[in-house]
Short mmCIF file of C-alpha atoms in Angstrom, two decimals:
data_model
loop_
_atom_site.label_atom_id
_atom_site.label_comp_id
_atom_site.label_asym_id
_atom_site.label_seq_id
_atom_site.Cartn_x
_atom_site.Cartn_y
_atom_site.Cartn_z
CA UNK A 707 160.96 48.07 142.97
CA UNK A 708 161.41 50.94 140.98
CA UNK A 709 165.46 50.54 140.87
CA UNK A 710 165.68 47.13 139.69
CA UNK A 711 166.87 46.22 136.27
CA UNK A 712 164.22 44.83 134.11
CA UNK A 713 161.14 45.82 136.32
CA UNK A 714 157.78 46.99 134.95
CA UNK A 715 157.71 50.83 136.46
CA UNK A 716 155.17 53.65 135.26
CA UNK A 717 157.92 55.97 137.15
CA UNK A 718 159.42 56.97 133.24
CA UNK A 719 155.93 57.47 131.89
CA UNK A 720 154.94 60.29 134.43
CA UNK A 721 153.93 63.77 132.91
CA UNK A 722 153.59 61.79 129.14
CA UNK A 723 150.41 61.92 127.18
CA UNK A 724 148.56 58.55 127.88
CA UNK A 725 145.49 56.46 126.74
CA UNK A 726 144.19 54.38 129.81
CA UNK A 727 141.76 51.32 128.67
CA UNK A 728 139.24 50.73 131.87
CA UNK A 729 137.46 47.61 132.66
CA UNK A 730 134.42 49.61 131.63
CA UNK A 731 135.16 49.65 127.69
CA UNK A 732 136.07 53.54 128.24
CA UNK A 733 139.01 55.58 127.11
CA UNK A 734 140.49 58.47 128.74
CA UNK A 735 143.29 60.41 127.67
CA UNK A 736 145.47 62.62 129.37
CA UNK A 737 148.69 63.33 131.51
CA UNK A 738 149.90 60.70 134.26
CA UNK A 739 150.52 62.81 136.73
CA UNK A 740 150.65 60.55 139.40
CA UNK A 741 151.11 56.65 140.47
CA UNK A 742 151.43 54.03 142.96
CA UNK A 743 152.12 50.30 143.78
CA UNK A 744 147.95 49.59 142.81
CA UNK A 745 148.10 51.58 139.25
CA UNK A 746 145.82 54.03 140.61
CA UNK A 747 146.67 56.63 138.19
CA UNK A 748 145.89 60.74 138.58
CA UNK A 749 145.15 62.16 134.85
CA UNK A 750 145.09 65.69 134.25
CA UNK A 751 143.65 67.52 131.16
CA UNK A 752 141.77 64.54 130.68
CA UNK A 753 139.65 63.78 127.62
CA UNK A 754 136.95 60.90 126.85
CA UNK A 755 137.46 59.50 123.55
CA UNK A 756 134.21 57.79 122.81
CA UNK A 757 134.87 55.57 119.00
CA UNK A 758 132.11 54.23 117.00
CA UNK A 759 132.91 52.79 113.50
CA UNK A 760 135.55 55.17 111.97
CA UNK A 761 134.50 58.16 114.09
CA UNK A 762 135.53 59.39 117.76
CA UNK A 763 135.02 62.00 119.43
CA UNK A 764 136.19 63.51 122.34
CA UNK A 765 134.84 64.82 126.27
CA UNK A 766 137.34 67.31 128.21
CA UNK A 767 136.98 65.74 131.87
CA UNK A 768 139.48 67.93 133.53
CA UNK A 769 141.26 65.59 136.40
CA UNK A 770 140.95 61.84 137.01
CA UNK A 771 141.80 59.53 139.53
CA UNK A 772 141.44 56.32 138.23
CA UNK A 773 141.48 52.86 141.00
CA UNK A 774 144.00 50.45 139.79
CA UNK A 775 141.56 47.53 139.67
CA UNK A 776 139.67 49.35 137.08
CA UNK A 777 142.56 50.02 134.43
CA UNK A 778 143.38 47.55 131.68
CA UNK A 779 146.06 48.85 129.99
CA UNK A 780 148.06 52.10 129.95
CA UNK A 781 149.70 53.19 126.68
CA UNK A 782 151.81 56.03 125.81
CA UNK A 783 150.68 57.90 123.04
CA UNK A 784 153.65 58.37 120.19
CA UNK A 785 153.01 61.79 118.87
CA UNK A 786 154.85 61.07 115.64
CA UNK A 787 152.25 57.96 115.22
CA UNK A 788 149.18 59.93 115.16
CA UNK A 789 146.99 58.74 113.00
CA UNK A 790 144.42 61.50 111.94
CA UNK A 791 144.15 59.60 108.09
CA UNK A 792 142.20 57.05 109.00
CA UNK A 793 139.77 58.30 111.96
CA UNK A 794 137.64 61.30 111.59
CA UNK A 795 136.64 63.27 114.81
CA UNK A 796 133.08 64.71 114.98
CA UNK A 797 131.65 67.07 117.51
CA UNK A 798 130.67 65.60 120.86
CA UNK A 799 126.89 65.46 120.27
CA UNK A 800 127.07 63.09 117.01
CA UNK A 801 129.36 60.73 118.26
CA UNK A 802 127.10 60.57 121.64
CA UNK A 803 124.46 60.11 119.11
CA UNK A 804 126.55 57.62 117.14
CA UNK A 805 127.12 55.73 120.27
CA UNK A 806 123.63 55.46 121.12
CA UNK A 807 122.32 53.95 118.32
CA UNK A 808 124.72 51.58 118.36
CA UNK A 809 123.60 50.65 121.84
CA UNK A 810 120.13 50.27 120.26
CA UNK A 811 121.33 48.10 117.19
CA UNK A 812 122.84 45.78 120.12
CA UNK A 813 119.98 45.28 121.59
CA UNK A 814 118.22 44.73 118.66
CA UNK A 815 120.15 41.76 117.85
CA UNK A 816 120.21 40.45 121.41
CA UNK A 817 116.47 40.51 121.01
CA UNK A 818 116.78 39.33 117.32
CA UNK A 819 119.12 36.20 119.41
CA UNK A 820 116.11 35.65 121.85
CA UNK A 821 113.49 35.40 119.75
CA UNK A 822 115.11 32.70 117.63
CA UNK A 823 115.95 30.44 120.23
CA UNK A 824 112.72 30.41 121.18
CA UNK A 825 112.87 32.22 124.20
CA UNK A 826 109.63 33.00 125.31
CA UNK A 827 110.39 35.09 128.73
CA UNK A 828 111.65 38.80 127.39
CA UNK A 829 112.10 40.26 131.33
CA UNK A 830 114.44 37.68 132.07
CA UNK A 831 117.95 37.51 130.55
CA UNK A 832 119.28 34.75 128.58
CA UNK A 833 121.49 33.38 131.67
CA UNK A 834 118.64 33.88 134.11
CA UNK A 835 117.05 31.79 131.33
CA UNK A 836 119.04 29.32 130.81
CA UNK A 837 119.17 28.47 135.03
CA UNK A 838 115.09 28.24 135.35
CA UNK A 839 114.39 27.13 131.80
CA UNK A 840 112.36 23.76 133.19
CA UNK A 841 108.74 22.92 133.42
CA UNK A 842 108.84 22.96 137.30
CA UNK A 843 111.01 26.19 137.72
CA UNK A 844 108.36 28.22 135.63
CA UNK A 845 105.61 27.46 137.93
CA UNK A 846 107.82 28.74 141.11
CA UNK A 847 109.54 31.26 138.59
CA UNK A 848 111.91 33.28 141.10
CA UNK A 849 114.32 36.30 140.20
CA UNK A 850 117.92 36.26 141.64
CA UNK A 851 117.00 38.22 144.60
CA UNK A 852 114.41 35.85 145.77
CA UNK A 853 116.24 32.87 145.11
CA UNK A 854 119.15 34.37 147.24
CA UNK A 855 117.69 35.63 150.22
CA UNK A 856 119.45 34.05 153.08
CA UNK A 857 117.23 32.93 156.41
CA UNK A 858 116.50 35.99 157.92
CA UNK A 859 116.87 33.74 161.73
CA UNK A 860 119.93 33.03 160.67
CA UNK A 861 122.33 35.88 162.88
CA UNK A 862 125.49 34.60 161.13
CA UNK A 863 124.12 35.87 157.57
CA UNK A 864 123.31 39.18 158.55
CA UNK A 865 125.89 41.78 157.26
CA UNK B 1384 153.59 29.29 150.11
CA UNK B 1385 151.83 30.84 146.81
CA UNK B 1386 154.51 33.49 147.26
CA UNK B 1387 157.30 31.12 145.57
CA UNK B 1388 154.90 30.18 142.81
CA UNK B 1389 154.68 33.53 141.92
CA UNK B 1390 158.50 34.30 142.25
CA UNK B 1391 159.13 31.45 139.44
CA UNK B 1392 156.71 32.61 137.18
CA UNK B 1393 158.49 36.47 137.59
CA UNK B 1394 162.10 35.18 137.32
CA UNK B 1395 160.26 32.67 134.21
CA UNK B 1396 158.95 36.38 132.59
CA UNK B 1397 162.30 37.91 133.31
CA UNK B 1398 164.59 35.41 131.12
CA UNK B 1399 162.27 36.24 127.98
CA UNK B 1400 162.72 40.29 128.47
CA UNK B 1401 163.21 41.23 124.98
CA UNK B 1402 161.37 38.52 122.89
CA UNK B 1403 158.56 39.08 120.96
CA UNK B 1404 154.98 37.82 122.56
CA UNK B 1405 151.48 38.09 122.23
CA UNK B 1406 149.29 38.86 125.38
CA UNK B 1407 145.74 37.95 125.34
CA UNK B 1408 143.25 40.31 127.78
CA UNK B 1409 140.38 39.05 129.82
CA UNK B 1410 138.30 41.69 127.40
CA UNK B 1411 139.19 39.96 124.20
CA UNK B 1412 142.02 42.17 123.09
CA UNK B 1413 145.20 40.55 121.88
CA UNK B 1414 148.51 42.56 121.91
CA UNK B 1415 151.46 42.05 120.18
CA UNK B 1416 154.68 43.43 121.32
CA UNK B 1417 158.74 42.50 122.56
CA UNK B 1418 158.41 41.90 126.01
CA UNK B 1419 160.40 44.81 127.93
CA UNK B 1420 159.76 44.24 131.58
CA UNK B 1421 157.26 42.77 134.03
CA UNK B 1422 157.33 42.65 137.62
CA UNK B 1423 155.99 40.80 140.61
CA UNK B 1424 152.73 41.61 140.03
CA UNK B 1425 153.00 40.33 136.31
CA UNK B 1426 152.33 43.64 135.33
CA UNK B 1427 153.36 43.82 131.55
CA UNK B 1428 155.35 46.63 129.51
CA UNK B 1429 155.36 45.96 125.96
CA UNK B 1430 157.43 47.89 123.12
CA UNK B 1431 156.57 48.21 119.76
CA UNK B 1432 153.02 47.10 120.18
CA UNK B 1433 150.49 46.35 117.51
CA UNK B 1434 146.82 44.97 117.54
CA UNK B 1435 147.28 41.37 116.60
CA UNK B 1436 143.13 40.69 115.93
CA UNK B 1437 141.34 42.91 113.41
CA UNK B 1438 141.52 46.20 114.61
CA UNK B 1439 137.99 46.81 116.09
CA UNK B 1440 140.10 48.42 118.83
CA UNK B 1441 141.12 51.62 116.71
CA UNK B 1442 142.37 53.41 119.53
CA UNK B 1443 145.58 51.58 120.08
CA UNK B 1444 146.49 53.01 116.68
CA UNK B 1445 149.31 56.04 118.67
CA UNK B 1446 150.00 53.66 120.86
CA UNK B 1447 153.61 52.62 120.52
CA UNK B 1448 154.19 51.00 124.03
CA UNK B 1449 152.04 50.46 126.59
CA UNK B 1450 152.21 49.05 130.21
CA UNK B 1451 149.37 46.17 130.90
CA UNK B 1452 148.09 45.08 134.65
CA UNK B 1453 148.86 41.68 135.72
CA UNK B 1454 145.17 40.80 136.63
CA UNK B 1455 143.92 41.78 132.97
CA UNK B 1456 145.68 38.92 131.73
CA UNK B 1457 144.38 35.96 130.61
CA UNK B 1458 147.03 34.21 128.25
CA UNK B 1459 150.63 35.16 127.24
CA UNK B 1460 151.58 33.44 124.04
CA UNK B 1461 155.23 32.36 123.37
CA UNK B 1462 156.97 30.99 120.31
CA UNK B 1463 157.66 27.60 121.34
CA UNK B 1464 161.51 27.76 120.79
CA UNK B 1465 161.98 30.33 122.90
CA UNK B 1466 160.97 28.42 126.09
CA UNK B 1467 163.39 25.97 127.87
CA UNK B 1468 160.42 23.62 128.71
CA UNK B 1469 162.93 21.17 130.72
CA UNK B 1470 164.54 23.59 132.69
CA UNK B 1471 160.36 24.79 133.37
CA UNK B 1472 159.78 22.11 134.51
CA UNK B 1473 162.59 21.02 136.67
CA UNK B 1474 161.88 24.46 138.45
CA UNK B 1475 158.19 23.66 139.30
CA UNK B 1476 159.38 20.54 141.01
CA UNK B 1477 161.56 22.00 143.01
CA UNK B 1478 158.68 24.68 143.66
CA UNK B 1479 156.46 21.41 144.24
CA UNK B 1480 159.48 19.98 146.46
CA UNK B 1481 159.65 23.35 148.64
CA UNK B 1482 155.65 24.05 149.37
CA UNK B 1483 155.51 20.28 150.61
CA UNK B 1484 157.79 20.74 153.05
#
């Protein structure tokens, strides 16, 4: 694969300084040290970059092995680019603090969403909502787990 | 039989090596960049790469190429001239014409 002409290969990106975007919304960034035919990656002198607004800051993780499925996208990082004008690091505990109360603005709006379409059911979530919102499926109201239990006679369900 | 389906859509990628396109992620993110290789997985690598939506994605900003996984995709956008449409087609009948038989 590697040898073809014209083929995608991480081969000429080993030992570079990379920024790997996971499924999860996190950034790492490090050295690809190591690949396969999956994109599992192995990172070393990894670092978290955690951004909120104009501000990031950054977690030394030491080594990573990331599982292909999990990665996103995989870019090298252009030393000449940098672009320190524009984004302002801060120490790790603000940004974690940063980060945290933008988690809580988040929810406030979710809420904020709720509340004005007249959602009356806070435990539930809006798609859990959405599925039992009837007169007849609030008397019998059932979370997920209940609603999916398979017949315990049945042999061919259990796992 | 999904194996040839695949195989057009590879050899498809391969003839626009080198043009400019814009690849859409399943998490929202929309990359611009000239297409420099992809493989059977339709794994992406993109030169020359710049956020295409407004940049709420500030860490791309170093970034000058980048290599993107095949299942992250959701849509890759090409100027319209740059596709041979007939010849597109032809091929998926014949692709059509092959898995029937």
């Amino acid at each position: 694969m590697n040898y073809m002409p014209g083929t995608a290969s991480l081969i000429d990106d080993i030992d570079k300084k990379h920024l790997v975007l996971l499924r999860d919304g996190r950034t790492l960034i490090g050295f690809l040290r190591s690949i396969d035919q999956f994109a599992n990656l192995v990172f070393h002198q990894t670092v978290e970059r955690i951004h909120v607004g104009k501000k990031f800051g950054d977690i030394p993780r030491g080594i990573f092995i990331v599982r292909g499925e999990n990665v996103v996208l995989l870019g090298e990082i252009d030393v000449d680019k940098l672009c320190d004008n524009v984004l302002q690091q801060v120490s790790i505990e603000e940004i974690l603090e940063e980060q945290r109360l933008q988690q809580q603005a988040k929810q406030k709006t979710e809420k904020a969403k709720k509340i004005a379409s007249g959602h009356q059911n806070s435990d539930l979530t809006l798609d859990e909502e959405f599925y039992f919102n009837d007169s007849t499926a609030q008397d019998i109201m059932l979370t997920w787990d209940q609603a999916l239990i398979p017949n315990t006679e049945d042999e061919n369900m259990a796992i | 039989m999904c194996i040839s389906v695949l195989q057009l859509f590879y050899s498809f990628f391969k003839s626009l090596v080198g043009k400019d396109v814009v690849v859409e992620l399943k998490n929202d993110l929309s990359i611009c960049g000239t297409l420099h290789s992809v493989d059977q997985y339709l794994n992406i690598k993109l030169t020359d790469i710049s956020v295409t939506d407004p940049e709420k994605y500030p860490h791309m900003l170093s970034v000058k190429n980048c290599f993107i996984r095949g299942s992250v995709v959701r849509y890759v956008q090409l100027p319209a001239d740059e596709v041979d449409t007939q010849l597109l087609q032809d091929a998926a009948r014949k692709e059509a014409l092959q898995q029937k038989q």
